[in-house]
Coordinates of C-alpha atoms and ligand atoms in Angstrom, one line a residue:
X10 CA 29.6 137.4 99.2
X11 CA 29.1 138.9 95.8
X12 CA 31.3 141.8 95.0
X13 CA 32.4 144.3 92.2
X14 CA 36.0 145.3 92.3
X15 CA 38.8 147.0 91.1
X16 CA 41.4 145.0 90.9
X17 CA 44.0 146.9 88.6
X18 CA 43.7 150.3 87.1
X19 CA 44.1 151.6 83.5
X20 CA 43.9 154.6 82.1
X21 CA 43.2 153.3 77.9
X22 CA 40.9 149.7 79.0
X23 CA 39.6 150.8 82.5
X24 CA 37.6 147.8 82.9
X25 CA 40.2 144.9 82.0
X26 CA 40.1 145.5 86.0
X27 CA 36.3 145.3 87.2
X28 CA 35.9 141.8 89.0
X29 CA 32.9 140.4 89.3
X30 CA 32.9 137.2 92.2
X31 CA 32.6 136.3 95.7
X32 CA 34.2 137.5 98.5
X33 CA 34.3 137.4 102.1
X34 CA 31.6 139.0 104.1
X35 CA 33.1 142.0 105.6
X36 CA 34.0 142.0 109.4
X37 CA 32.1 143.6 112.1
X38 CA 33.5 147.0 113.2
X39 CA 32.9 149.4 116.6
X40 CA 30.9 151.8 115.7
X41 CA 30.3 150.5 112.3
X42 CA 26.7 148.9 110.7
X43 CA 26.7 146.6 108.6
X44 CA 23.9 147.1 105.2
X45 CA 22.1 144.3 103.9
X46 CA 22.3 146.2 100.2
X47 CA 18.9 145.6 98.2
X48 CA 20.0 148.2 95.4
X49 CA 23.0 149.9 94.5
X50 CA 24.2 152.1 91.4
X51 CA 27.0 153.0 89.4
X52 CA 28.5 156.6 89.0
X53 CA 31.2 158.3 86.6
X54 CA 33.2 158.2 89.9
X55 CA 34.0 153.8 89.3
X56 CA 34.7 154.3 86.2
X57 CA 37.1 157.0 87.7
X58 CA 38.4 154.8 89.8
X59 CA 38.9 152.1 87.6
X60 CA 41.0 154.8 85.3
X61 CA 43.5 155.1 88.6
X62 CA 42.4 158.4 89.4
X63 CA 40.9 159.1 92.8
X64 CA 41.3 155.4 94.1
X65 CA 45.1 155.0 94.9
X66 CA 46.8 151.9 93.8
X67 CA 48.1 150.7 97.3
X68 CA 44.2 150.4 98.3
X69 CA 43.5 148.0 95.4
X70 CA 41.5 145.3 95.5
X71 CA 38.5 147.5 96.0
X72 CA 34.9 146.9 96.0
X73 CA 33.5 149.7 94.3
X74 CA 30.6 151.8 94.8
X75 CA 29.3 155.1 96.5
X76 CA 25.6 154.5 95.9
X77 CA 23.5 152.3 97.7
X78 CA 20.4 151.2 100.2
X79 CA 19.2 148.4 102.1
X80 CA 18.4 147.1 105.8
X81 CA 20.4 147.4 108.7
X82 CA 20.3 144.1 110.8
X83 CA 17.3 145.2 112.8
X84 CA 15.3 145.3 109.8
X85 CA 16.1 149.2 109.2
X86 CA 15.5 150.0 105.9
X87 CA 18.3 153.4 105.1
X88 CA 19.9 155.3 102.5
X89 CA 23.4 154.8 102.8
X90 CA 25.9 158.5 103.3
X91 CA 29.2 158.0 101.0
X92 CA 30.9 161.1 102.5
X93 CA 32.8 159.5 105.5
X94 CA 34.1 162.4 107.4
X95 CA 34.4 164.0 111.1
X96 CA 31.9 166.9 111.1
X97 CA 33.1 168.6 114.1
X98 CA 36.7 168.8 111.8
X99 CA 35.1 171.1 110.0
X100 CA 32.3 173.7 111.4
X101 CA 29.5 170.7 111.1
X102 CA 30.7 169.9 107.8
X103 CA 31.7 166.4 106.8
X104 CA 32.6 167.4 103.1
X105 CA 34.9 170.6 104.5
X106 CA 36.9 167.9 106.9
X107 CA 40.5 167.7 105.2
X108 CA 40.6 163.6 105.7
X109 CA 37.2 163.1 104.1
X110 CA 36.2 159.9 102.2
X111 CA 34.2 158.8 99.8
X112 CA 33.1 154.8 100.1
X113 CA 35.6 152.9 98.0
X114 CA 38.4 155.5 98.2
X115 CA 39.8 153.7 101.6
X116 CA 36.8 151.7 102.9
X117 CA 35.2 149.1 100.4
X118 CA 32.2 150.2 98.7
X119 CA 28.3 149.9 97.8
X120 CA 28.4 147.5 94.9
X121 CA 28.2 144.2 97.1
X122 CA 25.8 142.3 98.8
X123 CA 26.8 144.4 102.1
X124 CA 28.6 147.0 103.3
X125 CA 30.0 148.6 106.1
X126 CA 29.5 151.9 107.2
X127 CA 29.7 154.4 109.8
X128 CA 26.7 154.6 112.4
X129 CA 26.1 158.1 111.0
X130 CA 26.4 157.3 107.5
X131 CA 23.0 155.9 107.1
X132 CA 19.5 157.8 106.6
X133 CA 16.2 156.5 106.7
X134 CA 14.7 155.9 103.4
X135 CA 11.6 157.6 103.0
X136 CA 8.8 154.4 102.2
X137 CA 7.8 156.4 99.3
X138 CA 11.0 155.6 97.3
X139 CA 11.9 151.6 95.8
X140 CA 14.8 150.4 96.6
X141 CA 15.7 151.2 93.2
X142 CA 15.1 154.8 93.0
X143 CA 16.4 154.9 97.1
X144 CA 20.1 153.7 95.3
X145 CA 20.5 156.4 93.3
X146 CA 20.2 159.5 95.2
X147 CA 24.0 159.1 98.0
X148 CA 25.7 161.1 95.2
X149 CA 24.2 162.4 92.4
X150 CA 20.9 163.8 93.6
X151 CA 23.3 165.1 97.1
X152 CA 25.8 166.8 94.6
X153 CA 22.9 168.2 92.7
X154 CA 21.3 169.3 95.7
X155 CA 24.2 170.6 97.5
X156 CA 24.8 172.4 94.3
X157 CA 20.9 174.2 94.0
X158 CA 21.1 175.4 97.4
X159 CA 24.6 175.9 99.8
X160 CA 26.7 176.5 96.7
X161 CA 24.1 178.1 94.1
X162 CA 23.6 181.6 96.5
X163 CA 19.8 181.5 95.0
X164 CA 17.4 182.1 97.7
X165 CA 14.5 182.2 95.5
X166 CA 13.8 181.2 92.0
X167 CA 16.4 181.2 89.7
X168 CA 17.6 181.3 86.0
X169 CA 19.7 177.5 85.6
X170 CA 21.5 175.9 83.1
X171 CA 22.9 172.8 83.2
X172 CA 25.4 171.2 81.1
X173 CA 24.3 167.9 80.1
X174 CA 21.0 166.0 79.9
X175 CA 21.6 162.5 80.1
X176 CA 24.7 161.7 83.2
X177 CA 24.2 161.2 86.1
X178 CA 24.3 164.6 88.5
X179 CA 22.6 166.9 85.2
X180 CA 19.7 164.8 85.2
X181 CA 20.0 164.8 89.5
X182 CA 20.2 168.6 88.8
X183 CA 17.2 169.0 86.1
X184 CA 14.7 167.0 88.6
X185 CA 16.0 169.3 91.4
X186 CA 15.9 172.3 90.4
X187 CA 12.8 171.9 89.0
X188 CA 11.4 170.3 92.2
X189 CA 13.0 174.0 94.1
X190 CA 10.8 176.0 91.6
X191 CA 13.5 177.4 89.2
X192 CA 13.7 177.7 85.6
X193 CA 15.7 175.3 84.0
X194 CA 17.7 175.4 81.1
X195 CA 19.9 172.6 79.5
X196 CA 22.6 172.1 77.1
X197 CA 22.8 168.9 75.7
X198 CA 24.4 167.0 72.9
X199 CA 21.6 165.1 70.8
X200 CA 18.5 165.6 70.4
X201 CA 17.3 162.5 72.1
X202 CA 18.7 163.6 75.3
X203 CA 17.4 167.0 74.7
X204 CA 13.6 165.5 74.4
X205 CA 14.9 163.1 77.6
X206 CA 15.8 166.7 79.2
X207 CA 12.6 168.3 78.5
X208 CA 10.3 165.0 79.6
X209 CA 12.4 165.1 83.2
X210 CA 11.4 168.3 83.9
X211 CA 13.7 171.5 82.2
X212 CA 11.6 174.0 80.9
X213 CA 14.0 174.6 78.1
X214 CA 17.0 173.1 76.2
X215 CA 19.0 174.0 74.2
X216 CA 21.7 172.2 71.8
X217 CA 25.2 172.2 73.9
X218 CA 27.1 175.6 73.5
X219 CA 24.0 177.3 71.4
X220 CA 23.4 180.9 72.7
X221 CA 20.6 181.4 74.9
X222 CA 17.7 183.5 75.1
X223 CA 18.4 185.1 78.2
X224 CA 21.0 185.2 80.9
X225 CA 21.4 182.8 83.7
X226 CA 21.6 183.6 87.8
X227 CA 23.4 179.8 87.8
X228 CA 25.4 177.3 86.0
X229 CA 25.3 173.7 87.4
X230 CA 28.7 171.8 85.6
X231 CA 30.1 168.8 85.6
X232 CA 31.1 168.4 81.9
X233 CA 34.2 170.8 82.3
X234 CA 36.5 171.6 79.1
X235 CA 33.2 170.9 76.2
X236 CA 31.2 173.3 77.8
X237 CA 33.4 175.5 80.4
X238 CA 33.1 178.3 77.2
X239 CA 29.3 178.3 77.3
X240 CA 29.0 178.3 80.7
X241 CA 30.9 181.6 81.2
X242 CA 29.0 182.9 77.8
X243 CA 25.9 182.0 79.9
X244 CA 25.8 184.0 83.1
X245 CA 24.6 187.3 84.0
X246 CA 26.5 189.7 85.3
X247 CA 27.6 188.5 88.7
X248 CA 25.8 184.7 88.0
X249 CA 27.5 181.9 89.2
X250 CA 28.8 178.7 87.8
X251 CA 28.7 175.8 90.5
X252 CA 31.1 173.1 89.0
X253 CA 31.7 169.6 90.7
X254 CA 32.7 167.5 87.9
X255 CA 35.4 167.8 84.2
X256 CA 34.0 164.8 82.8
X257 CA 35.2 166.3 79.6
X258 CA 38.7 167.8 81.1
X259 CA 40.0 169.7 83.5
X260 CA 42.0 172.3 82.2
X261 CA 39.8 174.7 79.8
X262 CA 40.7 178.6 79.2
X263 CA 39.3 180.5 81.9
X264 CA 38.8 183.6 80.3
X265 CA 39.6 185.5 83.2
X266 CA 38.6 188.7 81.4
X267 CA 34.8 187.7 81.8
X268 CA 35.1 186.7 85.0
X269 CA 36.1 190.0 86.6
X270 CA 34.8 192.4 84.1
X271 CA 31.7 190.4 84.7
X272 CA 32.1 189.9 88.6
X273 CA 31.7 186.3 88.2
X274 CA 31.9 183.4 90.9
X275 CA 33.0 180.3 90.4
X276 CA 32.4 177.8 93.2
X277 CA 33.1 173.9 93.8
X278 CA 31.2 172.1 95.3
X279 CA 31.8 168.2 96.6
X280 CA 29.2 165.8 97.4
X281 CA 27.1 167.0 100.9
X282 CA 26.4 166.6 104.7
X283 CA 24.2 164.0 106.5
X284 CA 21.8 166.8 106.5
X285 CA 21.4 167.7 103.2
X286 CA 20.9 164.0 102.2
X287 CA 17.6 164.3 104.7
X288 CA 16.9 167.5 103.8
X289 CA 17.1 166.1 100.0
X290 CA 15.1 162.9 100.3
X291 CA 12.5 165.0 102.1
X292 CA 11.8 167.2 98.9
X293 CA 11.7 164.4 96.8
X294 CA 9.3 162.8 99.4
X295 CA 6.8 165.6 99.4
X296 CA 7.4 166.4 95.8
X297 CA 7.1 163.6 94.2
X298 CA 10.4 164.2 92.4
X299 CA 12.2 160.5 91.7
X300 CA 15.7 159.6 89.6
X301 CA 15.6 158.7 86.2
X302 CA 16.7 155.2 86.3
X303 CA 18.1 154.4 82.8
X304 CA 18.4 150.4 83.3
X305 CA 18.4 147.6 86.6
X306 CA 20.3 144.1 86.3
X307 CA 21.1 142.0 88.8
X308 CA 24.4 142.8 90.6
X309 CA 25.9 139.6 88.8
X310 CA 25.9 141.3 85.4
X311 CA 27.5 144.5 86.6
X312 CA 30.2 144.4 83.6
X313 CA 27.3 144.8 81.4
X314 CA 26.2 148.4 82.9
X315 CA 30.3 149.4 83.6
X316 CA 30.2 149.2 79.4
X317 CA 27.6 151.3 79.3
X318 CA 28.8 154.0 81.5
X319 CA 31.8 153.7 79.3
X320 CA 29.8 154.2 76.2
X321 CA 28.4 157.9 77.7
X322 CA 24.8 156.5 76.2
X323 CA 23.1 156.7 79.1
X324 CA 20.4 158.7 80.3
X325 CA 20.2 158.4 84.2
X326 CA 21.3 156.1 86.6
X327 CA 21.8 152.8 86.2
X328 CA 21.0 150.2 88.9
X329 CA 22.1 146.6 90.2
X330 CA 19.8 144.7 92.5
X331 CA 20.6 142.5 95.3
Ligands
LIG426 N1 32.2 166.3 92.8 C1 31.7 165.7 93.1 O1 30.7 165.1 94.7 C2 30.6 164.6 92.1 C3 30.1 163.7 92.4 C4 29.3 163.0 91.3 C5 29.9 163.1 90.1 N2 31.4 164.4 90.2 C6 31.9 164.0 88.9 O2 30.4 164.7 88.2 C7 31.1 164.1 86.3 C8 29.4 163.7 86.1 O3 29.3 162.8 87.1 P1 27.9 161.8 86.3 O4 28.3 160.2 87.2 O5 26.9 162.2 86.3 O6 28.9 160.8 84.9 P2 27.7 160.8 83.8 O7 26.8 159.8 84.3 O8 28.8 159.7 83.0 O9 27.4 161.7 82.5 C9 28.3 162.4 82.2 C10 27.7 163.9 81.5 O10 28.9 165.0 81.0 C11 28.4 165.2 79.6 N3 29.2 164.8 78.4 C12 30.6 164.1 78.6 N4 31.3 164.7 77.6 C13 30.8 165.5 77.1 C14 31.3 166.3 75.7 N5 32.1 166.2 75.3 N6 30.7 167.1 76.2 C15 29.4 167.5 76.0 N7 29.1 166.7 78.0 C16 29.7 165.8 77.3 C17 27.4 163.8 79.3 O11 26.1 164.7 78.4 P3 25.4 164.2 77.3 O12 24.1 164.0 78.2 O13 24.9 165.7 76.2 O14 25.6 163.4 76.9 C18 27.0 163.9 80.9 O15 25.8 164.5 81.2 C19 32.0 163.1 86.5 O16 33.1 164.0 86.3 C20 32.2 162.8 87.9 O17 33.5 162.7 88.9 C21 31.7 164.5 91.1

């Protein structure tokens, strides 16, 4: 089968370790199901793997990819749940299982014609979503959904600031926050991306770092060092930053004076549960909200998509069809 693998890692030239080529089909495994992938999508996570972050060198070569949708052997159309963990090990939440892993870290990922996953790691694909749309949701949309629901502390409409506009998680957060009834602010670096943010549901946009006209209940943070100070300044007393990524750096000043004086909360969030994936798909199905797709190309042309991901000149998801 055709697959996209990480064969070596480099922080400076990550794409040197990318290989697109034929591999053996996966061997059947008890308790696991085979998905014939119809579409898959890239995440920043795949670039981190090529840089040597989150993917141990002794696991190479590794098929990349955490996002995908396809059909089971009996024809059932499914979305893949990428978090492999035992819910019983952590109070019903597999993301808290200390041994949990994400596809492409320990087990081969979704950027392939076929992928094997535990039987619980597929959920029905709503008929209203195309293959390309369904392939976008297992990572970015699930992550954004958990950030906005389970981890946000919001129990009604609120003011939500999303840092970044074009990123996979950031664009998902804008779309889902709007679908969930919040007032959505977005801070993005360039004018074109701010305009796009408005077109996908943001109510207000500002240049990165600029003062907002009102205080936020929650900030959705994936950018990290480049926006952290702004995120802290944007919150009302008692507000909360939910952080799931740190693309621009993971060690900004914590500004503890502001954190304790304004009684702010900083809450981490990672991926989501199978139940949250199903709930999020129901929201998309019911509201008509959909992922923003920047580009669709065949799996065989994956290198072009990785080049675009690395350039940062992307708005929404990069999808590969099989
Ligand atoms: N914890 C989890 O479960 C989880 C899940 C998914 C992703 N993540 C992490 O979250 C991060 C984002 O992932 P992604 O797939 O959404 O990545 P992505 O598509 O590459 O997006 C990167 C985002 O970062 C922004 N950005 C990058 N450098 C910036 C800078 N110097 N100043 C301002 N903004 C900057 C971009 O903003 P513009 O739009 O303004 O360019 C864009 O919104 C990654 O670090 C990833 O590893 C974590």
